[in-house]
Coordinates of C-alpha atoms and ligand atoms in Angstrom, one line a residue:
X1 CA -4.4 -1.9 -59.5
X2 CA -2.6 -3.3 -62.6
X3 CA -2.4 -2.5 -66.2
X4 CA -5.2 -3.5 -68.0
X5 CA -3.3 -6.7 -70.4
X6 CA -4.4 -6.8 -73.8
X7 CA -6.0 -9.4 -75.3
X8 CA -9.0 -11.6 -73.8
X9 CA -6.0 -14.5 -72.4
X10 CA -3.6 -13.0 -70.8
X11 CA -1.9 -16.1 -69.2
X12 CA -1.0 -16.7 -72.6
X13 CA 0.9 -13.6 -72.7
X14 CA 2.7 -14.0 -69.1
X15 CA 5.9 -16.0 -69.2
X16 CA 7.9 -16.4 -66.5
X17 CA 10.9 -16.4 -68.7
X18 CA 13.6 -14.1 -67.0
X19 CA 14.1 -11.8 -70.1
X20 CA 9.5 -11.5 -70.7
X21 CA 8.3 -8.3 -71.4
X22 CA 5.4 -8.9 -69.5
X23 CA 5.8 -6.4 -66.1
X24 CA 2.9 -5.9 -63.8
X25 CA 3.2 -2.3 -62.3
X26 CA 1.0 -1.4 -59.6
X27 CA -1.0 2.2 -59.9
X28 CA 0.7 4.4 -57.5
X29 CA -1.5 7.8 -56.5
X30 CA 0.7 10.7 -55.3
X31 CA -0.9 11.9 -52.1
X32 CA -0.2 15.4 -51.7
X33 CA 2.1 16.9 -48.9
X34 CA -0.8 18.7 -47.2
X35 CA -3.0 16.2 -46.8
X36 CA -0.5 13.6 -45.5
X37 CA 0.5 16.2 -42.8
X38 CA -3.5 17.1 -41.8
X39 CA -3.7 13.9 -41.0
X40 CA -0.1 13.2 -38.9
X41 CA -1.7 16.7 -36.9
X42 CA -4.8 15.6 -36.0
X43 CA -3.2 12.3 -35.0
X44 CA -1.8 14.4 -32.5
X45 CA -4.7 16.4 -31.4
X46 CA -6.3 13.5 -31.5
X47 CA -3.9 11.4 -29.0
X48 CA -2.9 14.6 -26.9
X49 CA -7.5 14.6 -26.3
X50 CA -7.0 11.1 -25.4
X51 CA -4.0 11.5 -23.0
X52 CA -5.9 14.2 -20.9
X53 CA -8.6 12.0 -21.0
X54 CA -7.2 9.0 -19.7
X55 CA -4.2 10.6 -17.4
X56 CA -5.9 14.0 -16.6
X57 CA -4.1 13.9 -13.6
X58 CA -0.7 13.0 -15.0
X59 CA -0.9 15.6 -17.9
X60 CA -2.0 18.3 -15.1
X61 CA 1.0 17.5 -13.2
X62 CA 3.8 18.5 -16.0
X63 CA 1.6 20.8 -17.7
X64 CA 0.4 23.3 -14.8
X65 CA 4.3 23.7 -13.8
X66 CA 5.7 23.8 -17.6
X67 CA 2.8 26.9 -18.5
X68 CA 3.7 28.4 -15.3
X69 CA 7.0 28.1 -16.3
X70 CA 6.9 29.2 -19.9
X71 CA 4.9 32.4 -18.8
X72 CA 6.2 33.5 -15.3
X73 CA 9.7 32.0 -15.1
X74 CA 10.8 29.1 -12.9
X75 CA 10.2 30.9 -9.8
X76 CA 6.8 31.2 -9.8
X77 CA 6.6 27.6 -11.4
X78 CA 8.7 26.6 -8.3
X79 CA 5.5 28.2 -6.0
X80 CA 3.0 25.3 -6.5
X81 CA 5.2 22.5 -7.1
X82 CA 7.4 22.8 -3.5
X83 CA 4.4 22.6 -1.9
X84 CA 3.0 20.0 -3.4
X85 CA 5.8 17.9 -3.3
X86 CA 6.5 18.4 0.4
X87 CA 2.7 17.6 1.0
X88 CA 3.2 14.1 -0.8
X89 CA 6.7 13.0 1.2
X90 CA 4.2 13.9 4.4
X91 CA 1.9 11.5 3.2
X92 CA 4.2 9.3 2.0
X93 CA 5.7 9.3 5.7
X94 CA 2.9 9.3 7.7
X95 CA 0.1 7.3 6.2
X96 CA 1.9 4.8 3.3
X97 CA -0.6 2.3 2.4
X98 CA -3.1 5.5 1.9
X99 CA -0.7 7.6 -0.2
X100 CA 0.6 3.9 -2.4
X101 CA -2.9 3.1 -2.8
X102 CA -3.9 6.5 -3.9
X103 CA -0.6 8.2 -5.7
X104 CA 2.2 5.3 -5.4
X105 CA 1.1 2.7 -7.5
X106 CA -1.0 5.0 -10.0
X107 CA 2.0 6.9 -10.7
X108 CA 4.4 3.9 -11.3
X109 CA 1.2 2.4 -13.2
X110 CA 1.6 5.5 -15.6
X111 CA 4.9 4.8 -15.6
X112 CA 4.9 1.6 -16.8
X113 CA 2.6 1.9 -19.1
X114 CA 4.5 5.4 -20.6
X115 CA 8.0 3.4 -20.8
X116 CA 7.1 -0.5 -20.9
X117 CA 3.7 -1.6 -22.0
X118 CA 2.6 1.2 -24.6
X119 CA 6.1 1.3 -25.9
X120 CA 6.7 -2.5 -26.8
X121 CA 2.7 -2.9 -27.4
X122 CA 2.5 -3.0 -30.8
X123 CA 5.5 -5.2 -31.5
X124 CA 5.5 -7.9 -29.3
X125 CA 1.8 -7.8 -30.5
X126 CA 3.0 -8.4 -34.3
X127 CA 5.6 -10.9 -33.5
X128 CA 3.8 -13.1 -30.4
X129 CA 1.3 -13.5 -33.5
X130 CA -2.0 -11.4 -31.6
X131 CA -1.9 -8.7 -34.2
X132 CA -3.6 -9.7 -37.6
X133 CA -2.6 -8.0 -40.9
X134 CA -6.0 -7.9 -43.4
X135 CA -6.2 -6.5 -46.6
X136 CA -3.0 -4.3 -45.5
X137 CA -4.6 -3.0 -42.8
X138 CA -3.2 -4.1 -38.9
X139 CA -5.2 -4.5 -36.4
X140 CA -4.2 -4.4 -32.9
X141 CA -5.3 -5.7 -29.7
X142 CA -5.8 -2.9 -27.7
X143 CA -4.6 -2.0 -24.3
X144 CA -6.9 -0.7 -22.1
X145 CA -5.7 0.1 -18.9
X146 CA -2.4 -0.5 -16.6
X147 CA -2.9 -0.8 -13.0
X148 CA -0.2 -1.7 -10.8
X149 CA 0.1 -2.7 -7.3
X150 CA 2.9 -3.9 -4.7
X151 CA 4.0 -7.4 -6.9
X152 CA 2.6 -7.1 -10.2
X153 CA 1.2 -4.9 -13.1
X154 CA -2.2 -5.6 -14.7
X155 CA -3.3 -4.6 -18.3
X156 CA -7.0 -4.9 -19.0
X157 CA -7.1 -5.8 -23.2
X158 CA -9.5 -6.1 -25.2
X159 CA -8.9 -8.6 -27.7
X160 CA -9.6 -8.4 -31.3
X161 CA -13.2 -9.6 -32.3
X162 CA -13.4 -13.5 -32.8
X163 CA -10.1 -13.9 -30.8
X164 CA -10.3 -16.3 -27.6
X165 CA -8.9 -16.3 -24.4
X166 CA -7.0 -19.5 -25.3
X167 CA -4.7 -18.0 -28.3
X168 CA -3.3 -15.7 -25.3
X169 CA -3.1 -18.0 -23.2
X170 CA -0.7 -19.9 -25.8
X171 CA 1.7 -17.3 -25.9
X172 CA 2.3 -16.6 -21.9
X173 CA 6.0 -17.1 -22.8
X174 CA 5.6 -14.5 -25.7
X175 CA 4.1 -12.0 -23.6
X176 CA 6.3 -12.3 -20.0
X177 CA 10.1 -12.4 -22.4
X178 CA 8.3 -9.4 -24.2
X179 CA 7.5 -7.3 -21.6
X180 CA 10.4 -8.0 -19.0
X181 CA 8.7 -10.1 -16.5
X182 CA 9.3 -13.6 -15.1
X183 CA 5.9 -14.7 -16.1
X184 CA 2.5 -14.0 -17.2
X185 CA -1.1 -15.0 -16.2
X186 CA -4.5 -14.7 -18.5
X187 CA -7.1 -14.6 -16.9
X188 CA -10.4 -13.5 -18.5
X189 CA -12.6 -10.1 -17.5
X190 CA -16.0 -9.8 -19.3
X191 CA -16.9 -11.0 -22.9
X192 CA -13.9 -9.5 -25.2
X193 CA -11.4 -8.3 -22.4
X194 CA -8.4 -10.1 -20.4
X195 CA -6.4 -9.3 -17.9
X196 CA -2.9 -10.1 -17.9
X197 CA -1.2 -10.1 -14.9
X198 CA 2.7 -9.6 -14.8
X199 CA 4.9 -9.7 -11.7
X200 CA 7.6 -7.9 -11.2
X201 CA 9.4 -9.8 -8.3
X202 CA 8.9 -12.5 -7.3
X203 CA 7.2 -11.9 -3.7
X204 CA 7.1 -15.6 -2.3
X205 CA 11.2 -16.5 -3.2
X206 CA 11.9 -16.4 0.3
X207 CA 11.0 -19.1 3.0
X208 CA 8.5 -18.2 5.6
X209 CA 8.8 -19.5 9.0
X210 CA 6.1 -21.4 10.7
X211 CA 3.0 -18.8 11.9
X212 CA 2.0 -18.5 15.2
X213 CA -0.8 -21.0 16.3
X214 CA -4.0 -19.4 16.0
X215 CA -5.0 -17.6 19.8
X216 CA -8.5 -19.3 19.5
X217 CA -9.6 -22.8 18.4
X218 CA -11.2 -22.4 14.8
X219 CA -12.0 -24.9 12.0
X220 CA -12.6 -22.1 9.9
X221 CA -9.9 -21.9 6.7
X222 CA -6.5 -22.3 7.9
X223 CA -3.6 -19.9 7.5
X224 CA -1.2 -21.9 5.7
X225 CA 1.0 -19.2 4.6
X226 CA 1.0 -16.4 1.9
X227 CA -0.4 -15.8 -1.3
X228 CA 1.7 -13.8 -4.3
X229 CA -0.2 -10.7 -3.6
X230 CA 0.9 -10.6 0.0
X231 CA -2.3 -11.7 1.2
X232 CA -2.1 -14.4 3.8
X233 CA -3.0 -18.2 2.2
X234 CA -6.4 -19.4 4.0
X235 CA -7.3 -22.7 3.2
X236 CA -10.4 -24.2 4.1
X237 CA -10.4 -27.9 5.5
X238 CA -13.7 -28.0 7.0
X239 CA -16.3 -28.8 4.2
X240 CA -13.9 -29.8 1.8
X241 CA -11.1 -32.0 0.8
X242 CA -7.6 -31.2 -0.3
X243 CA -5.6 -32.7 -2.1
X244 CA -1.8 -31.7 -2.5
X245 CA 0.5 -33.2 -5.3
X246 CA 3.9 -32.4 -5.7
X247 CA 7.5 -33.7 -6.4
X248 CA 9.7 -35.7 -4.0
X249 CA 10.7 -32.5 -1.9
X250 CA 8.4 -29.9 -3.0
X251 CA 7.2 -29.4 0.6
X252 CA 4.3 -31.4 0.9
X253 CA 5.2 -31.9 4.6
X254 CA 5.1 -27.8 5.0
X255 CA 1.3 -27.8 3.7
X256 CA 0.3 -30.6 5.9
X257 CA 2.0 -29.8 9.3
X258 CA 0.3 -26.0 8.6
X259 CA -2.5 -27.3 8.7
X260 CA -2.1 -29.3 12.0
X261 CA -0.5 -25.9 13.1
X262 CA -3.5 -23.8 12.5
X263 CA -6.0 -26.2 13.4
X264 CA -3.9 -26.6 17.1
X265 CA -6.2 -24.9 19.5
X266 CA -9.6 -26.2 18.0
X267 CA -7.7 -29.6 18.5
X268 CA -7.1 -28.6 22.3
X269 CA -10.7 -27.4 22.9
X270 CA -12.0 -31.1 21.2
X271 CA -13.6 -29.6 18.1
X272 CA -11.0 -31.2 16.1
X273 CA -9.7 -34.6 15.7
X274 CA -6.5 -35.2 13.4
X275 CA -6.4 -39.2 12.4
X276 CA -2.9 -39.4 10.8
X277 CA -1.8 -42.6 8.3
X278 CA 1.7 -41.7 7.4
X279 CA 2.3 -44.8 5.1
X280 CA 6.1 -43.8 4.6
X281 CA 6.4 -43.8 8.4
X282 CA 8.5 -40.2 7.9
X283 CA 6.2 -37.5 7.8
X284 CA 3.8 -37.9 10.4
X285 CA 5.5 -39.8 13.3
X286 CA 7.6 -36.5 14.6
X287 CA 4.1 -35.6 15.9
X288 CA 2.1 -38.6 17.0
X289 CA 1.8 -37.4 20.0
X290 CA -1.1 -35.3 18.8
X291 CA -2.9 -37.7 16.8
X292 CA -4.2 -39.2 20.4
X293 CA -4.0 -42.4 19.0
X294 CA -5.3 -42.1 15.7
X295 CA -1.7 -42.7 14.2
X296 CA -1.3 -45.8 11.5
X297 CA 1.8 -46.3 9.1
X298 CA 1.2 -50.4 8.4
X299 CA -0.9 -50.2 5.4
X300 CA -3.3 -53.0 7.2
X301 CA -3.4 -50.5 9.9
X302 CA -4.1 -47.5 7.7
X303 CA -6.7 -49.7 6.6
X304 CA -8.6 -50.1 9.5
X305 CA -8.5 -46.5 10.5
X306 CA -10.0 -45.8 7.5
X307 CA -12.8 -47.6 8.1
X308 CA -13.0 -46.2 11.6
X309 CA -13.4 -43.1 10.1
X310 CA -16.1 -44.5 7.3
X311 CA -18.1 -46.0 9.9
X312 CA -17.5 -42.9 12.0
X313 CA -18.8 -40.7 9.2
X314 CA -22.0 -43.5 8.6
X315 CA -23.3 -42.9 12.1
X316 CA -23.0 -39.7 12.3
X317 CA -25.0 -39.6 9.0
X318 CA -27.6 -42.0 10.6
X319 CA -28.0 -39.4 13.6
X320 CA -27.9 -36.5 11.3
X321 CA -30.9 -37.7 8.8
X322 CA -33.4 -35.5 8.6
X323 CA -32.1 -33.2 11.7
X324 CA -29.2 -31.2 10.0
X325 CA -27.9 -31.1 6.5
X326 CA -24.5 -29.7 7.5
X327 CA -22.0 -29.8 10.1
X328 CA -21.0 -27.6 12.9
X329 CA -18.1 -29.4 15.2
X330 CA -18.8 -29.9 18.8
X331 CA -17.4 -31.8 21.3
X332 CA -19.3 -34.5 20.3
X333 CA -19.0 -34.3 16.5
X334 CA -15.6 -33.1 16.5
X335 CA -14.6 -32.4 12.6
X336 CA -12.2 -35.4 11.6
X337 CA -9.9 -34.5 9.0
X338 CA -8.1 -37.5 8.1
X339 CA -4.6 -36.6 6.9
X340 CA -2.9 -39.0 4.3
X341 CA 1.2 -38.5 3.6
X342 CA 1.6 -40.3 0.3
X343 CA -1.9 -41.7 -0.7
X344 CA -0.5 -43.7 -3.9
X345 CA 1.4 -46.1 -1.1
X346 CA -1.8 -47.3 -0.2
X347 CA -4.0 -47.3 -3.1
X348 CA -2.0 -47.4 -6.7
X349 CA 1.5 -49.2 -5.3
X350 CA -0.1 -51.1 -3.0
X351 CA 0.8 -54.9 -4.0
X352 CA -1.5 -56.6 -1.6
X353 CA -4.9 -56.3 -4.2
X354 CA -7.4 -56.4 -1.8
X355 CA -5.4 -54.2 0.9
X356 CA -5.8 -51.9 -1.9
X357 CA -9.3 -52.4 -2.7
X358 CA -10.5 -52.0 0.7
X359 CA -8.9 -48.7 1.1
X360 CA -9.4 -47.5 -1.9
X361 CA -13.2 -47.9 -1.0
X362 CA -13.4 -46.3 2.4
X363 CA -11.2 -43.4 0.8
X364 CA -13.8 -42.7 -2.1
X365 CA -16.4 -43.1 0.3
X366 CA -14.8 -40.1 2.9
X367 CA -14.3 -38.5 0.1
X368 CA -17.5 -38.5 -1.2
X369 CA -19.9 -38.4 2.0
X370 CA -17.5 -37.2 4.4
X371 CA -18.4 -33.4 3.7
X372 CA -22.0 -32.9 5.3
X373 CA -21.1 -34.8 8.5
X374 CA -18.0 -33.3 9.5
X375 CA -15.0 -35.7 8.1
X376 CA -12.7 -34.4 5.5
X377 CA -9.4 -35.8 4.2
X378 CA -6.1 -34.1 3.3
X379 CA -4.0 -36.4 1.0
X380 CA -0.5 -35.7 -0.2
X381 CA 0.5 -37.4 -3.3
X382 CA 4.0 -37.9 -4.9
X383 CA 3.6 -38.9 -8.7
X384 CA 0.8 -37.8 -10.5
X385 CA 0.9 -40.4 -12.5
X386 CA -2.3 -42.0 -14.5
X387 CA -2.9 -44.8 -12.2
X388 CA -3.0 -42.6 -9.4
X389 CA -5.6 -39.8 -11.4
X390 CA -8.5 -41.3 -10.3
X391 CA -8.7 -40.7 -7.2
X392 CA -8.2 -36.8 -8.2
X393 CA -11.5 -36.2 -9.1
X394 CA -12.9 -36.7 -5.6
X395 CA -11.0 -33.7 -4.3
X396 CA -13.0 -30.7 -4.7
X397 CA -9.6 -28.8 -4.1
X398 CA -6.0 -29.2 -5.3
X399 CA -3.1 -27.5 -4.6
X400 CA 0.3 -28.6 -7.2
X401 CA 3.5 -27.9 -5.6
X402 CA 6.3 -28.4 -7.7
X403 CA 5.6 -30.7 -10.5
X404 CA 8.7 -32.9 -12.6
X405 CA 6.6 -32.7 -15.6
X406 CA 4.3 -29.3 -17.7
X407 CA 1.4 -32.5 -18.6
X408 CA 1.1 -33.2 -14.9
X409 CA -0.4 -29.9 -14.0
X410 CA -3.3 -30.4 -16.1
X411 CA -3.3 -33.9 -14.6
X412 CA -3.6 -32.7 -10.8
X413 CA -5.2 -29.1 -11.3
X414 CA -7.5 -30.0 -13.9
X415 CA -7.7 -29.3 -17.8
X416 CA -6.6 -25.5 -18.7
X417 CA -4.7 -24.6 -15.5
X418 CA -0.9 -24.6 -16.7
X419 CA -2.3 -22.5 -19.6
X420 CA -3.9 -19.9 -17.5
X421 CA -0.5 -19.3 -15.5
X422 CA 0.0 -22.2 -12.6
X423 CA 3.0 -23.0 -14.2
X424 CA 4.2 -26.1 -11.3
X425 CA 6.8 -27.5 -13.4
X426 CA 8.7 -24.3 -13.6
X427 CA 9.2 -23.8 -10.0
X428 CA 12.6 -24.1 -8.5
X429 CA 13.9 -27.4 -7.4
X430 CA 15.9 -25.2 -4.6
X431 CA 14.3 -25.8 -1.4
X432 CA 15.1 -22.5 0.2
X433 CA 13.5 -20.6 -3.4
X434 CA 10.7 -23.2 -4.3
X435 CA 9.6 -25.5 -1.1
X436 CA 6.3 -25.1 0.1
X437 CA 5.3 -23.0 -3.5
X438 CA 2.3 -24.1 -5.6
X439 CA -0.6 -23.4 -7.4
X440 CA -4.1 -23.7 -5.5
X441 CA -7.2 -24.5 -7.6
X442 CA -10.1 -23.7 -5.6
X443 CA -13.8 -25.7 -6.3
X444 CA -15.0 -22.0 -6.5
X445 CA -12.9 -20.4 -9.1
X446 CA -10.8 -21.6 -12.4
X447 CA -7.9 -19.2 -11.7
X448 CA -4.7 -21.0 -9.8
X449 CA -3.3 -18.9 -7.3
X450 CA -0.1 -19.0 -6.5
X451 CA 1.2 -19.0 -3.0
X452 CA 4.3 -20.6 -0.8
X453 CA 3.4 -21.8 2.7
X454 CA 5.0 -21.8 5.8
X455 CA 7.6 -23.8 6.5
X456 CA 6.9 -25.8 10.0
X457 CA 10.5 -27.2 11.0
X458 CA 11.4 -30.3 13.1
X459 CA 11.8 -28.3 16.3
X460 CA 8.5 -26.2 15.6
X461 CA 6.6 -30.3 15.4
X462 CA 8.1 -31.2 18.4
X463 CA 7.4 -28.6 20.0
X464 CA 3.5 -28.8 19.2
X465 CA 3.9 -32.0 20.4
X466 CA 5.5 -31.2 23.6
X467 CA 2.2 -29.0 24.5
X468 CA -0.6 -31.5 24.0
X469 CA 1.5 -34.3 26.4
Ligands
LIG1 N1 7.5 -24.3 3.0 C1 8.8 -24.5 2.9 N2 9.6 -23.4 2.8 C2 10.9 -23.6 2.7 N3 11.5 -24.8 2.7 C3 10.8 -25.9 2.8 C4 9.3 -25.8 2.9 N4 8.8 -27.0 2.9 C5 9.9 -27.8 2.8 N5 11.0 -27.2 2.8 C6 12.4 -27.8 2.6 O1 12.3 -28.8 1.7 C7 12.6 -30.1 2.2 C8 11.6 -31.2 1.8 O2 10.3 -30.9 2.2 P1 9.3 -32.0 2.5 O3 9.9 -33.2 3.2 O4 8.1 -31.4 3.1 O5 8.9 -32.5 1.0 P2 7.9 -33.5 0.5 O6 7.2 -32.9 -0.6 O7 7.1 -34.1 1.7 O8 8.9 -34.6 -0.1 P3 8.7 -36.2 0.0 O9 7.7 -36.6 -1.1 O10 10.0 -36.7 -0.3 O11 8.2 -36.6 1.4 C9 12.5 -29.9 3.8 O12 13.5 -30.7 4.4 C10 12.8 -28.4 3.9 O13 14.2 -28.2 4.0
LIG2 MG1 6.8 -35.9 2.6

């Protein structure tokens, strides 16, 4: 590269006086014209080969007319294209989800990855830091495919060798200001290959009203509401627990009431018994009336109903030894889901120490036995806050509405979830925009999903009330 220095020391020869005679010129080789523009044309061959490829479909589209065009004139071009076009606004009209599924979204996928995606690749690679320069040569993550669908785009990548799913993560806010879009979510494909998922709107900004109760009694997952892809939000309560953290006014009271909602006719038919401690004497009174008694707000009384419910749960494991190892409700077993508004009240503020103790015990125990026999428990919790983290871990799900603080999603949804997308402290302290939406961490999957649910007004609780007196 340099000229050879004479002499067997050089550094005795370099100075870095300002006026040295010392220069270091690199060896520069004329390429000739003809070569450089060989290779700019088969560049183009070469991507025009892989555009037919990929978009055969796209490329037939403006090519077929444009030849037709070109060799006939744009009357004869005009032959196949009317047609065509008329035969897609029928589709369009008569059969929509078909012709979206089929033509819509493709075509605004090609769209978008034409004018958005391929277009700003490369650089908000380079600057987000994804891109690596080596020995002057860059390399590039590489975008594999754009798919697109009624919310949200999705790009299948495949990172570069030895990168993880984590440095991507790291730069959600890179990628989502770089490509338009309100957010970003990582989530990984196979060994080597993402997908990022963008949204375009945001499909859950407006409240939903409270869903119809259920025509037949079920204690299969609840509807609760929607999920972001339009999809309605089941959530299963029978089998599980549930555990649902969230802000003073992040809607807490929406999740739990939904869930007394859906779970309405199976309550009616006796397969279902709701026991209600509503320490804050707020969330759960409007509806006592359904509770049939099993209604405590005095933490000595929550305390007691807990252990109702333990020794509830430690007969019907007696009876169940060795007969059945799961639980199917019947009138007799009914499935007891134990809801708790505000769980910290009674086990981290509670100042009364063994108060606290006592329930802390039966809750754990519920917690951990209840499953198999039929009793489950949905807790609502205020402050994620270290003292009240232990009793996380006995939730197999979470759901994290919105959170005050980034550190407390980890805290509720488990390690990695704000990095892979369920960004809770970033939803919108506006009740009509943000109430009701969170993040759900499932026991079955490491991917939040984000969803809003129903909103289950004073007048709706009443009256659900009003029917079971
Ligand atoms: N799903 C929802 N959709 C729209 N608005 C909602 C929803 N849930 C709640 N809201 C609005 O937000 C307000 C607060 O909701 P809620 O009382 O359920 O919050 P919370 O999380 O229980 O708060 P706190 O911890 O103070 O009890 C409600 O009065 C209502 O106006
Ligand atoms: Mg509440």
């Amino acid at each position: 590269m340099f000229k050879r220095m004479p002499g067997d020391e050089p550094h005795r020869i370099v100075s870095t006086t300002p006026d040295t005679a010392v220069v270091f010129k690199p060896a520069v080789v004329q390429t000739p014209a003809i070569i450089t523009l060989v290779i700019f044309i088969a560049r183009f061959v070469a991507g025009l080969f892989r555009l037919a490829w990929r978009h055969p479909i796209a490329l037939a589209a403006v090519a077929v007319p444009a030849g037709l065009c070109l060799t006939y004139g744009w009357r004869v071009a005009l032959l196949p294209v009317v047609p065509a076009l008329v035969a897609m606004g029928a589709w369009a009209v008569l059969d929509r989800p078909t012709f979206l599924r089929w033509v819509g979204w493709r075509l605004l996928a090609f769209a978008r990855w034409f004018w958005i995606y391929r277009r700003h690749w490369q650089p908000v690679m380079t600057v987000a830091g994804l891109a690596r320069h080596i020995s002057g040569r860059e390399y590039v993550p590489r975008l594999v495919k754009v798919t697109s669908d009624s919310w949200a785009d999705r790009l299948t990548v495949r990172m570069l060798d030895g990168q993880a799913a984590k440095d991507w993560s790291d730069r959600i806010e890179n990628l989502s200001h770089g490509f338009g879009s309100e957010s970003c979510r990582v989530a990984v494909a196979k060994a080597g290959r993402l997908v990022l998922t963008f949204p375009r709107h945001d499909p859950l900004a407006a409240p939903i009203a409270a869903l119809p109760i259920p025509g037949t009694p079920t204690v299969g997952p609840v509807e609760i509401g929607r999920q972001e892809d339009g999809s309605p939000w089941l959530l299963r309560l029978h089998g599980t627990h549930v555990l649902v953290a969230g802000a003073t006014g992040a809607g807490k009271g929406s999740i739990i009431w939904s869930a007394i909602r859906g779970l309405m006719p199976a309550m009616r038919a006796g397969l279902v018994e709701i026991w209600a401690l509503d320490p804050k004497l707020m969330e759960l009174s409007y509806g006592k009336a359904l509770f049939g008694g099993r209604y405590a707000a005095d933490p000595a009384d929550c305390a007691d109903l807990l252990d109702e419910a333990v020794s509830v749960m430690h007969k019907r494991a007696a009876r169940f030894a060795g007969v059945q190892r799961s639980h199917t409700p019947t009138l007799d077993d009914p499935f007891v889901l134990v809801v708790v508004d505000e769980v910290a009240f009674l086990t981290a503020y509670q100042s009364d120490r063994q108060l606290r103790q006592r329930i802390s015990a039966a809750l754990a125990t519920l917690t951990t036995q209840g499953r198999a026999v039929g009793v489950g428990v949905l807790a609502a919790l205020q402050g994620p806050r270290k003292e009240v983290m232990n009793i996380r871990n006995l939730f197999p799900d979470k759901i994290a509405l919105r959170l005050d603080e980034s550190e407390q999603v980890d805290m509720v949804l488990g390690d990695g979830a704000r990095d892979r997308g369920a960004l809770a402290d970033r939803i919108s302290p506006r009740p009509e925009r943000g109430a009701g939406v969170g993040y759900v961490r499932l026991e079955i999957s490491p991917d939040p999903i984000r969803v809003r649910a129903a909103y289950v007004s004073d007048y709706d609780i009443r009256a659900m009330a009003g029917e079971v007196r």
